[in-house]
CSV table of C-alpha atoms in Angstrom, one decimal:
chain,number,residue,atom,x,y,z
A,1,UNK,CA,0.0,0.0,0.0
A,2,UNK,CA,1.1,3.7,-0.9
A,3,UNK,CA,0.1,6.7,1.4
A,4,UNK,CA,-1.3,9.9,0.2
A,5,UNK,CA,-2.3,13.0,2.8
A,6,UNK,CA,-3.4,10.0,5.1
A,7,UNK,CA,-4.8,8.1,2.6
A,8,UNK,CA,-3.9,4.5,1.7
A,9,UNK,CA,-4.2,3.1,-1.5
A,10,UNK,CA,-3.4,-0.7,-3.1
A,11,UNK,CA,-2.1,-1.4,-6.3
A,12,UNK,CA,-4.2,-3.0,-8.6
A,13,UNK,CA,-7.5,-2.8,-6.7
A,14,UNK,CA,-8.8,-1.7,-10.3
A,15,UNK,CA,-9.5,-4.2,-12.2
A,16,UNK,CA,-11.3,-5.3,-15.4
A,17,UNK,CA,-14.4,-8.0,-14.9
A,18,UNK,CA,-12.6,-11.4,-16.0
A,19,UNK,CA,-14.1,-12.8,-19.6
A,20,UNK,CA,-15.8,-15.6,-17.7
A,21,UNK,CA,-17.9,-13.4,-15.8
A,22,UNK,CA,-19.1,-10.5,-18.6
A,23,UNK,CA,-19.9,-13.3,-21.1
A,24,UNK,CA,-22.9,-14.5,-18.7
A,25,UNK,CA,-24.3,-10.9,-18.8
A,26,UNK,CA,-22.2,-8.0,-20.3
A,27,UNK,CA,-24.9,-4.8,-19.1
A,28,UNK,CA,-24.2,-6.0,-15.4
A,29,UNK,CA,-20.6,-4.5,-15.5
A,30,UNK,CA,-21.2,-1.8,-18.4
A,31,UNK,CA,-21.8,2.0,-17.0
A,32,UNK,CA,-25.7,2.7,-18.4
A,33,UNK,CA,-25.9,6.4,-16.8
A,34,UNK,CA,-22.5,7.6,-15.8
A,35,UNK,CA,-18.7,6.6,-16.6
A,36,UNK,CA,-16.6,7.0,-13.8
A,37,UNK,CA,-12.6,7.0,-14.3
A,38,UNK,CA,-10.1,5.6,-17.4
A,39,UNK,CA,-11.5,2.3,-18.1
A,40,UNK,CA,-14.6,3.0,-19.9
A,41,UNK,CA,-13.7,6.8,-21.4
A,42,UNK,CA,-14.8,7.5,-24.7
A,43,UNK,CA,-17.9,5.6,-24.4
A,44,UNK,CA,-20.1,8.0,-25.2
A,45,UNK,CA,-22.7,6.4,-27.6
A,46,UNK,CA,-25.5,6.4,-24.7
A,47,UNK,CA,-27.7,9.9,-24.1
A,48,UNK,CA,-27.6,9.1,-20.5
A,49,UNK,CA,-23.9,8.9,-20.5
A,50,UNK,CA,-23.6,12.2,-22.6
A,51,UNK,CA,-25.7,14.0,-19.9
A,52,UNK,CA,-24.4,13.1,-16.8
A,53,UNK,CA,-21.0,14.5,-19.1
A,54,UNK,CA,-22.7,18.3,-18.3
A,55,UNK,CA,-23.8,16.9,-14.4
A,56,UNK,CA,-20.4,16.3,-13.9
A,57,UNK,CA,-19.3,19.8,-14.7
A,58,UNK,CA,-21.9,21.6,-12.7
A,59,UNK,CA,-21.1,19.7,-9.8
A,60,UNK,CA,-17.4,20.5,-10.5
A,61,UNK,CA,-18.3,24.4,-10.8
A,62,UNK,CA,-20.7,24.1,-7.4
A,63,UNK,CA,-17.9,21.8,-5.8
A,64,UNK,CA,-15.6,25.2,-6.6
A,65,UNK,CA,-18.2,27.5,-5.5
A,66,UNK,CA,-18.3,25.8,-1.9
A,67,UNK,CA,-14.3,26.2,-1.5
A,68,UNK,CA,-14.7,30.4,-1.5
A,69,UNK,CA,-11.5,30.4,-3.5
A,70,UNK,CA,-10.3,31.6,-6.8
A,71,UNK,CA,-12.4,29.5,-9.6
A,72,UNK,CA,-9.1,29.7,-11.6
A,73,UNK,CA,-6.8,29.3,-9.0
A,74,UNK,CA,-7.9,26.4,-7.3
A,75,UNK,CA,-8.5,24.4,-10.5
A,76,UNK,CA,-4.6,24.9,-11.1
A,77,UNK,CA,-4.1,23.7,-7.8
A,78,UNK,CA,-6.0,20.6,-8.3
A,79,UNK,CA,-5.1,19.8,-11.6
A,80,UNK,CA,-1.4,19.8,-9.9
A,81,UNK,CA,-2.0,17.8,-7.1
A,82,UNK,CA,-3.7,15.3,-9.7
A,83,UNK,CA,-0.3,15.2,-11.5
A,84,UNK,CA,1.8,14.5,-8.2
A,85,UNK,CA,-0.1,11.6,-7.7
A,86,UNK,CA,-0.2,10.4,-11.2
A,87,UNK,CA,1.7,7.3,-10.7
A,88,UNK,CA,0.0,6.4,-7.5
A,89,UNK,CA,-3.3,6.6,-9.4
A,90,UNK,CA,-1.9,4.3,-12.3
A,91,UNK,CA,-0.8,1.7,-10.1
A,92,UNK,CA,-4.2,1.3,-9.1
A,93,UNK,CA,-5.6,-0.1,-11.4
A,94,UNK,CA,-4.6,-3.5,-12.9
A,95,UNK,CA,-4.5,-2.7,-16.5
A,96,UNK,CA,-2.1,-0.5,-18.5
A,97,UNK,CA,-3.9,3.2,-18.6
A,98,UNK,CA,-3.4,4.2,-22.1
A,99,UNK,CA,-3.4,8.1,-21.6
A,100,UNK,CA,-0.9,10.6,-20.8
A,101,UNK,CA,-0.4,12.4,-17.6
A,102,UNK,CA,-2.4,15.6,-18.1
A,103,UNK,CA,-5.5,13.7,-19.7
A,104,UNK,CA,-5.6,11.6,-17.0
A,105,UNK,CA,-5.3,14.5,-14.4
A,106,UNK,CA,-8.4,15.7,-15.7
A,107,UNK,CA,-10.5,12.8,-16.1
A,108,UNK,CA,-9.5,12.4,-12.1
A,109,UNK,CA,-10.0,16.5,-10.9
A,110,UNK,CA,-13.6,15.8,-13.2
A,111,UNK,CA,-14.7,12.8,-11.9
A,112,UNK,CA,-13.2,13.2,-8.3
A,113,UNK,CA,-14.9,16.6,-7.9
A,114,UNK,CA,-18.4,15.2,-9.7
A,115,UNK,CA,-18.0,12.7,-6.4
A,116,UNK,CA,-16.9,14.8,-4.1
A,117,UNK,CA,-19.9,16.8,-4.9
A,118,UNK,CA,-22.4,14.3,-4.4
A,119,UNK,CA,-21.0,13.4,-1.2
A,120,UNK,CA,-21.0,16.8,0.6
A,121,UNK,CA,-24.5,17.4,-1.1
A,122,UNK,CA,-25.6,14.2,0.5
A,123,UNK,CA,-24.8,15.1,3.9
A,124,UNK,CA,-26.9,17.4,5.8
A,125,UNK,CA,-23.9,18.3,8.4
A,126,UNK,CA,-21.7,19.2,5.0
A,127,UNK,CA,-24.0,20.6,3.1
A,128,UNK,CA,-24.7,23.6,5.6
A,129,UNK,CA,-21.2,23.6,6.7
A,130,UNK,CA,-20.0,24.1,3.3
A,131,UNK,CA,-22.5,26.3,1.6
A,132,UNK,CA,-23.1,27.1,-2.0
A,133,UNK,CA,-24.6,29.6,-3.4
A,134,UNK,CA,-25.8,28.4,-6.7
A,135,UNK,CA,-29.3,27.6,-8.4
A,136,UNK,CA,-31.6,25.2,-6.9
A,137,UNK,CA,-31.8,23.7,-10.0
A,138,UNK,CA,-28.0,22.3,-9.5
A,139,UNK,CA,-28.8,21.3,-5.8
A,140,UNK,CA,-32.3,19.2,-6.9
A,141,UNK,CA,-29.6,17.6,-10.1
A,142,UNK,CA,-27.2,16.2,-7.0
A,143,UNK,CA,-29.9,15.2,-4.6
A,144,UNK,CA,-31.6,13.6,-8.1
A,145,UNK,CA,-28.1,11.8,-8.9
A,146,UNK,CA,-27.7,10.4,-5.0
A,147,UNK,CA,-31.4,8.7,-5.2
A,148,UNK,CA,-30.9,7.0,-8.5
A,149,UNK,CA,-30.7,3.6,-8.5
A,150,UNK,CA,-29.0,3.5,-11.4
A,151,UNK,CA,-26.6,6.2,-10.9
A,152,UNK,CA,-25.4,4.3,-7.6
A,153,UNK,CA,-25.1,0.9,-9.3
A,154,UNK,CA,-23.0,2.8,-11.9
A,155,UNK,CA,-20.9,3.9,-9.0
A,156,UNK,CA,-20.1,0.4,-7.7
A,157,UNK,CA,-19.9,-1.2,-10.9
A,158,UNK,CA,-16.1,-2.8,-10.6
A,159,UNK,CA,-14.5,-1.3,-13.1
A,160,UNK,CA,-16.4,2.3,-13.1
A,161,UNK,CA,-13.9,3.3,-9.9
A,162,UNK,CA,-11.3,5.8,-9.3
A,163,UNK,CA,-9.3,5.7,-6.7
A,164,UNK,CA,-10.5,7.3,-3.1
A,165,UNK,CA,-6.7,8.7,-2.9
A,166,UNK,CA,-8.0,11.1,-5.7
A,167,UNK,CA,-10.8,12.2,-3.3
A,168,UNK,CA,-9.1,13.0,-0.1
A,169,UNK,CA,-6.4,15.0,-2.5
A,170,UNK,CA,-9.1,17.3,-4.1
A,171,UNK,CA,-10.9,17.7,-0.3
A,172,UNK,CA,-7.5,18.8,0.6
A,173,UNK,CA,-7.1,21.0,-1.9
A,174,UNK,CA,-10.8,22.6,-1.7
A,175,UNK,CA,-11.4,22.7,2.2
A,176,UNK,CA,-8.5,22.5,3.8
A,177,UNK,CA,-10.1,23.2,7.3
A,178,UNK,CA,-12.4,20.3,6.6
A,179,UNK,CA,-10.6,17.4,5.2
A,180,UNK,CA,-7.4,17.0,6.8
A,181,UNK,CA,-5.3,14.2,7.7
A,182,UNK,CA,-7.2,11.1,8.8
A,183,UNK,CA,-10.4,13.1,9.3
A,184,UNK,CA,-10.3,13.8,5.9
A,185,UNK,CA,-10.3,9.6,5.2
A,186,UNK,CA,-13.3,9.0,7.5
A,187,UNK,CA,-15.4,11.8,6.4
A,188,UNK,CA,-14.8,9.9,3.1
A,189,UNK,CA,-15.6,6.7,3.7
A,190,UNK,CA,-18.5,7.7,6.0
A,191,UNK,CA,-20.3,9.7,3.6
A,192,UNK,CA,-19.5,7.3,0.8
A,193,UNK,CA,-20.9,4.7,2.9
A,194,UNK,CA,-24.5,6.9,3.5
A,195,UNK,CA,-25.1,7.3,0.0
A,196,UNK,CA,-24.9,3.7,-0.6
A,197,UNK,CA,-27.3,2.9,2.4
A,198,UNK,CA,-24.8,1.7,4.5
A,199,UNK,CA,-24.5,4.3,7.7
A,200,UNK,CA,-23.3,2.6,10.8
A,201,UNK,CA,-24.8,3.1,14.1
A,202,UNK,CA,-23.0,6.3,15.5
A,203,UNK,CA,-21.4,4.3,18.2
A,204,UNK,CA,-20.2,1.5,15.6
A,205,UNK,CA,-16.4,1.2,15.4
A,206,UNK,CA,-16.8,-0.9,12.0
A,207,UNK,CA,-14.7,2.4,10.1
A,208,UNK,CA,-11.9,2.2,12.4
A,209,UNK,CA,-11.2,-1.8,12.8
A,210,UNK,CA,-8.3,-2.3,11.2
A,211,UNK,CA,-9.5,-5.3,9.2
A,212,UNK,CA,-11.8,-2.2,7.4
A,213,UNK,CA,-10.7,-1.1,4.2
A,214,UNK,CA,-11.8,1.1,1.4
A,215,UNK,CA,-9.2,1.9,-1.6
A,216,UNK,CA,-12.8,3.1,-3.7
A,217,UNK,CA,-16.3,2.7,-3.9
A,218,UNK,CA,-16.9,-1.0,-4.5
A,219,UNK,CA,-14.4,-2.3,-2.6
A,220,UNK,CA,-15.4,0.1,0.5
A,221,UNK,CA,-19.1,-1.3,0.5
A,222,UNK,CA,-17.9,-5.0,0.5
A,223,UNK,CA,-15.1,-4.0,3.2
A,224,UNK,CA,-17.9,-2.5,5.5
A,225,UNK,CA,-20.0,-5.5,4.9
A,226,UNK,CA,-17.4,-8.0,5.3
A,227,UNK,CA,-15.9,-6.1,9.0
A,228,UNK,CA,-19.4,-6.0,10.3
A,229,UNK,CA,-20.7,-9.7,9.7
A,230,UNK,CA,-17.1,-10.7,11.4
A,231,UNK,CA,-17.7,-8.3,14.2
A,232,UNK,CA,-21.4,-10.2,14.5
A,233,UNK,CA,-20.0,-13.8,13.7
A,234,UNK,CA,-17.2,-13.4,16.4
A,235,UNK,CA,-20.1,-13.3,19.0
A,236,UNK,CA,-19.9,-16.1,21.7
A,237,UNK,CA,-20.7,-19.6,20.5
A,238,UNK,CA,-23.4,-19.5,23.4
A,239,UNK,CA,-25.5,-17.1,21.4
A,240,UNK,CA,-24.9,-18.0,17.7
A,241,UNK,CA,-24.3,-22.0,18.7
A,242,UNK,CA,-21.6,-22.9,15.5
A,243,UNK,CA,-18.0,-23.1,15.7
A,244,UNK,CA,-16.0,-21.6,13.1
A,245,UNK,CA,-13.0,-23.4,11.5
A,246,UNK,CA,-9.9,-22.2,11.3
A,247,UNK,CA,-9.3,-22.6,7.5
A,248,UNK,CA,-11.6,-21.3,4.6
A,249,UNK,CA,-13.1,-24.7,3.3
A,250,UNK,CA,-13.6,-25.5,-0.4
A,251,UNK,CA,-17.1,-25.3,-1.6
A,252,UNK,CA,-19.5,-26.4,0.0
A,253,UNK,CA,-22.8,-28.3,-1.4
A,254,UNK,CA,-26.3,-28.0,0.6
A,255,UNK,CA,-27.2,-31.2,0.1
A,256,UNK,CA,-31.6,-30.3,0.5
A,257,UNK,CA,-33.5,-27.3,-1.5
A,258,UNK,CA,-35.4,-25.4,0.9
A,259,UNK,CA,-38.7,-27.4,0.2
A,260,UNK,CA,-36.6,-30.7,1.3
A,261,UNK,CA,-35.5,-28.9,4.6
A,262,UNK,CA,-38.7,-27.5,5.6
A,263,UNK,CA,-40.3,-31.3,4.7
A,264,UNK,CA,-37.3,-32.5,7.3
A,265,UNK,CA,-38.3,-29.7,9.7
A,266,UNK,CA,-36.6,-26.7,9.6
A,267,UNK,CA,-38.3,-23.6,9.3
A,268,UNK,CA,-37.5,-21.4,7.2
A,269,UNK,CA,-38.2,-17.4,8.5
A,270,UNK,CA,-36.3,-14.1,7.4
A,271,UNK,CA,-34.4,-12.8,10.0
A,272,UNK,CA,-35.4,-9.4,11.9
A,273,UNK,CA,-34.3,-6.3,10.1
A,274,UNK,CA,-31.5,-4.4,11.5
A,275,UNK,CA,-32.2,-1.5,8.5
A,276,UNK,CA,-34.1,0.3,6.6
A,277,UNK,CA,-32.5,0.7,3.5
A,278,UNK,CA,-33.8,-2.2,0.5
A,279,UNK,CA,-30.8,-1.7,-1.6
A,280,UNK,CA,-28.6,-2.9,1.1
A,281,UNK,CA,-27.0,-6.8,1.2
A,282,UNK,CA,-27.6,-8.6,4.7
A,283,UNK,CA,-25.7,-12.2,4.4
A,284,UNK,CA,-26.1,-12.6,8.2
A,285,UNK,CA,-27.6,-16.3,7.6
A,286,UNK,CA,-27.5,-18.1,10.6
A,287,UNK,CA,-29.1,-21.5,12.1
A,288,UNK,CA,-29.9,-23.2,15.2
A,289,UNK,CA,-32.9,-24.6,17.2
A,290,UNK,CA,-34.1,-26.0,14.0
A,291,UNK,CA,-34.5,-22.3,12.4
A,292,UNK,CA,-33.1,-21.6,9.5
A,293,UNK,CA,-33.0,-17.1,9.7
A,294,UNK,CA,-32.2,-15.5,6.6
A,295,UNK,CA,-32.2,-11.7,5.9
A,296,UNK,CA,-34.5,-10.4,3.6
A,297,UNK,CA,-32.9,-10.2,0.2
A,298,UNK,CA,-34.9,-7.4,-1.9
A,299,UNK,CA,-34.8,-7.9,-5.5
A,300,UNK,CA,-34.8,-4.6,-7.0
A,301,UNK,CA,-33.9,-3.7,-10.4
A,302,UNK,CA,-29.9,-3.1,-9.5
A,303,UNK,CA,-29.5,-6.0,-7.5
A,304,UNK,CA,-28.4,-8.5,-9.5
A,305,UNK,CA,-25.6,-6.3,-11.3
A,306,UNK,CA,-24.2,-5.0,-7.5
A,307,UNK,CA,-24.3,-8.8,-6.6
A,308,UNK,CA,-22.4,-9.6,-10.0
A,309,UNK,CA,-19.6,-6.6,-9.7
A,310,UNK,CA,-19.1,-7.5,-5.8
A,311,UNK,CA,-18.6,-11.2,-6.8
A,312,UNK,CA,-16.1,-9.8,-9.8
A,313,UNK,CA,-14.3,-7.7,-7.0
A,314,UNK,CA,-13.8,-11.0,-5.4
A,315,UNK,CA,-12.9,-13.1,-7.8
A,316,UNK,CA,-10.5,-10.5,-9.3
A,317,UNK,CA,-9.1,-10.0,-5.7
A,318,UNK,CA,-8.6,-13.6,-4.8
A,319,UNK,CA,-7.2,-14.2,-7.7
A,320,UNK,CA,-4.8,-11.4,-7.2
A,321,UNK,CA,-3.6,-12.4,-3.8
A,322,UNK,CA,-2.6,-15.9,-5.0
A,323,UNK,CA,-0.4,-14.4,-7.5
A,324,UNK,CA,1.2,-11.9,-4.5
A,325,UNK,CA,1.4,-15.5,-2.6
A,326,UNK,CA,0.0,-14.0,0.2
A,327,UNK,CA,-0.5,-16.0,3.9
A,328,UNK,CA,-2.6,-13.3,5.6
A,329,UNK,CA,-5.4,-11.1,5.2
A,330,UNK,CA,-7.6,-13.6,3.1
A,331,UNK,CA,-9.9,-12.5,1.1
A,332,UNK,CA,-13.9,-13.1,2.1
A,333,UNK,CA,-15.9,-14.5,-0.8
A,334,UNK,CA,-18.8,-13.9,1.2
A,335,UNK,CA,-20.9,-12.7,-2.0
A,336,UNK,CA,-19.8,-15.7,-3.7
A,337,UNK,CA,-20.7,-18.2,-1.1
A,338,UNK,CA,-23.7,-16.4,-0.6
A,339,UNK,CA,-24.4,-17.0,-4.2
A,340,UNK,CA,-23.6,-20.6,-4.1
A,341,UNK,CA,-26.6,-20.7,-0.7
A,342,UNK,CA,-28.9,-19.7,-3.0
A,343,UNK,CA,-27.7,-21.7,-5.9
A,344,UNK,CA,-28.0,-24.7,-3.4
A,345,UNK,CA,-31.2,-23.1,-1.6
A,346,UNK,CA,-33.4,-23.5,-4.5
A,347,UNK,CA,-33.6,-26.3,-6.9
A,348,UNK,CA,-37.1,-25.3,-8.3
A,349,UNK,CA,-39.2,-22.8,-8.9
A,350,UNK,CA,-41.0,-24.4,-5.8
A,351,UNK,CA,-38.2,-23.0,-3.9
A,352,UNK,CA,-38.4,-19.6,-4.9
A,353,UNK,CA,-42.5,-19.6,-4.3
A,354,UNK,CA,-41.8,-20.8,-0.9
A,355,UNK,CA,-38.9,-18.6,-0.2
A,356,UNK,CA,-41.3,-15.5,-1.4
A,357,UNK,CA,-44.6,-16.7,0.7
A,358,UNK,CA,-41.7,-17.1,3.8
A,359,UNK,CA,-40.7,-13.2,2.7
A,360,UNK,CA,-37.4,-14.1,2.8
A,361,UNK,CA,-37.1,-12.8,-1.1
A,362,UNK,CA,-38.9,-9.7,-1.5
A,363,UNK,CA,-39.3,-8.8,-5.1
A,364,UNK,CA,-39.4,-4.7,-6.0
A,365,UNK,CA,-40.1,-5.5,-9.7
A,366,UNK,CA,-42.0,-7.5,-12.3
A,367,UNK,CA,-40.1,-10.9,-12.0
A,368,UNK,CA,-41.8,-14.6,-12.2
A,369,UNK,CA,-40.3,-17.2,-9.7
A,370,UNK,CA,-38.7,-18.7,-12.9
A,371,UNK,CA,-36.8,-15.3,-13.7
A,372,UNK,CA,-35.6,-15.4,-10.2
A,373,UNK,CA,-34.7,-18.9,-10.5
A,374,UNK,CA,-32.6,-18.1,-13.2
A,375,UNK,CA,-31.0,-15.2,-11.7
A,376,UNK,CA,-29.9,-17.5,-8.7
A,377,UNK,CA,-28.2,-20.2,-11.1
A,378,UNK,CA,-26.7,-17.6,-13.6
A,379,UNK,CA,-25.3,-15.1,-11.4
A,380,UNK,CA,-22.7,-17.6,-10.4
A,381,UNK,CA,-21.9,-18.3,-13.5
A,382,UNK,CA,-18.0,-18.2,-14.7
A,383,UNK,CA,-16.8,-18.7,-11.0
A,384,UNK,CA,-14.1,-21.6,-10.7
A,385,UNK,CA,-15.3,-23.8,-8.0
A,386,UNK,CA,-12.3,-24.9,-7.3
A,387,UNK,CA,-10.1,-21.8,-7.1
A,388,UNK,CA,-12.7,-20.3,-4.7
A,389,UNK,CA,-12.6,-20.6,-1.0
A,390,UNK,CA,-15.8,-21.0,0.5
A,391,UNK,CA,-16.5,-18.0,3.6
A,392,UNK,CA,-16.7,-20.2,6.5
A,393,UNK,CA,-19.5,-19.1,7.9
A,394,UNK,CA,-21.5,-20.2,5.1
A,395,UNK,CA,-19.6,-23.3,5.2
A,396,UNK,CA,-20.4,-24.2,8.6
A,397,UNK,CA,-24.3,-23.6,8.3
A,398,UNK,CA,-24.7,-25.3,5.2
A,399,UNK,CA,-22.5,-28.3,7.1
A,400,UNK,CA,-25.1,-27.9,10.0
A,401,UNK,CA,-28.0,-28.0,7.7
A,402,UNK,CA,-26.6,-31.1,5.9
A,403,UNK,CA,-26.3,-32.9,9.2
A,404,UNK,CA,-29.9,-32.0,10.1
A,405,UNK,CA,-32.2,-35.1,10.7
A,406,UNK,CA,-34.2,-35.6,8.0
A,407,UNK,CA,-37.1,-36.5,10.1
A,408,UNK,CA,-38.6,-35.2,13.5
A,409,UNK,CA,-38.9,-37.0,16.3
């Protein structure tokens, strides 16, 4: 890792989606509203894309506004600082950037300020703390941008990312009094975090464990997801009742579709919700006392694409840390062994009916229980079994599931 004003940022955390994956479904990882970074510039045939072009510049011009400094000025000053971190930005990403320094410096002050935007517009506290001036009309485009479903999926999408070193550089530059130091990497991350729908209880210390990690947008949602199920799944056996091994197991097959395990018994129930927010992932699965709890999964029209790219950030990342031959810090495949549950979970489209009437799926849009069926069994599609390690968490409930009796006394 490579510091920057506080900042930490990996090399190669960038990465293009492997073949495997965007032959199943191409649209899942291809930018629809809004192209963030190198990777997919110059893609400019979609209207959507073209417009967001001008959003992207009046956010940059309001982002200005807020810093109460010279328009000129301060755009120098940012295009600079873009340039003394040209190679860190490079070595991000996993692929050979085929532009020169000063293009690349102002894809990063564009994009980075069109974020930075949407971030302090997002936030109440910032918001007012950092006034503007400007039009309505520009506020109401920001707020529009932050509750777009698309426009958020875009932001996630795997290889639609800049790095967040670009971010805390430009807040630097702008608000100097705001974002500094290591304040300015939690203010980041925090308000990054909101946006998505994944704000932490005020007293949570998810952002500062040091397992947390965010290098940009993708990989800081699956960071904060990954740190707070292994914050919950560390809880005393006594509560929870299933040891964790100490090794990551190879894949592992539920051996009974969900009709099969309520026919032995178990029941089948969502677990209670802990937020509010539909667009959010909740893999907290757990069972004991013959109860099988699984968190609502809501089906909205983005889901399937964030499950895809967070499985590619996986993959990719997995993949990446058996080349670097690394013993620690394993990655969790969570959203890949979650996929696989589900794979296992339902076997029909009897499965899905009865996981719907259970409301453990919740369905936001048109979809038959054979569309959904398919989703479960394609969006898996492309991963190598056997160079995957399952999370063990999943691996021991689908091993206590297995060993359930298959009839009751």
């Amino acid at each position: 890792c490579l510091g920057s004003e506080g900042f930490e940022v990996e090399a190669c955390s960038i990465s293009l989606v492997p073949r495997q994956l965007r032959q199943s479904k191409e649209e899942a990882y291809t930018p629809q509203v809004v192209s963030i970074g190198p990777l997919h510039r110059g893609i400019t045939s979609s209207t959507d894309l073209l417009y967001m072009e001008e959003i992207k510049w009046r956010c940059l011009l309001r982002l200005i506004e807020r810093s109460k400094q010279d328009k000129e000025q301060v755009l120098r000053n940012c295009g600079k600082a873009m340039l003394e971190i040209d190679e860190i930005a490079r070595a991000s990403y996993n692929v050979q950037v085929k532009l020169n320094r000063y293009e690349l410096a102002k894809i990063m002050v564009l994009d980075g300020c069109f974020l930075l935007e949407l971030l302090i517009g997002g936030s109440t506290q910032l918001n007012e703390q950092l006034k503007c001036i400007s039009s309505d009309s520009d506020s109401s485009l920001v707020t529009q941008a932050i509750e777009s479903e698309k426009v958020l999926l875009d932001l996630i999408m795997l290889e639609n990312q800049i790095p967040l070193v670009v971010l805390s550089t430009l807040s630097t530059n702008l608000f100097p009094n705001t974002f500094t130091g290591a304040a300015s990497t939690r203010l980041i991350h925090e308000h990054a975090l909101s946006i998505f729908g994944y704000s932490s209880s005020p007293d949570s210390n998810i952002i500062n464990s040091p397992k947390f990690k965010g290098f940009h947008f993708l990989q800081l949602v699956h960071s904060f997801i990954d740190t707070e199920n292994d914050a919950i799944w560390q809880q005393p056996t006594t509560e929870l009742q299933i040891q964790i091994p100490d090794e990551s197991p190879q894949k592992v097959k539920l051996e009974r579709c969900a009709t099969l395990l309520e026919a032995a018994g178990v029941t089948i129930k969502p677990a209670k919700a802990q937020y509010k927010a539909k667009t959010r992932f909740d893999l907290k699965v757990t069972f004991r006392d013959g109860k099988l709890r699984i968190p609502q999964l809501h089906i909205t029209k983005t889901t399937e694409a964030k499950w895809r790219n967070l499985i590619a950030w996986e993959l990719n990342s997995a993949t990446l840390e058996k080349q670097r031959e690394l013993k620690t810090d394993r990655i969790s495949c969570q959203f890949i062994s979650y996929a696989w549950f589900f794979q296992s979970l339902t076997c029909s489209v009897h499965d899905v009916k009865l996981l719907r009437d259970r409301n453990v799926i919740v369905v936001h849009k048109l979809m038959s229980d054979e569309d959904l069926l398919n989703l479960f069994h394609n969006i898996i599609e492309g991963v190598p079994d056997a160079e995957i390690e399952m999370d063990s968490w999943f691996a021991q409930v689908i091993e206590n599931l297995n060993s359930h009796p298959t009839t009751v006394d």
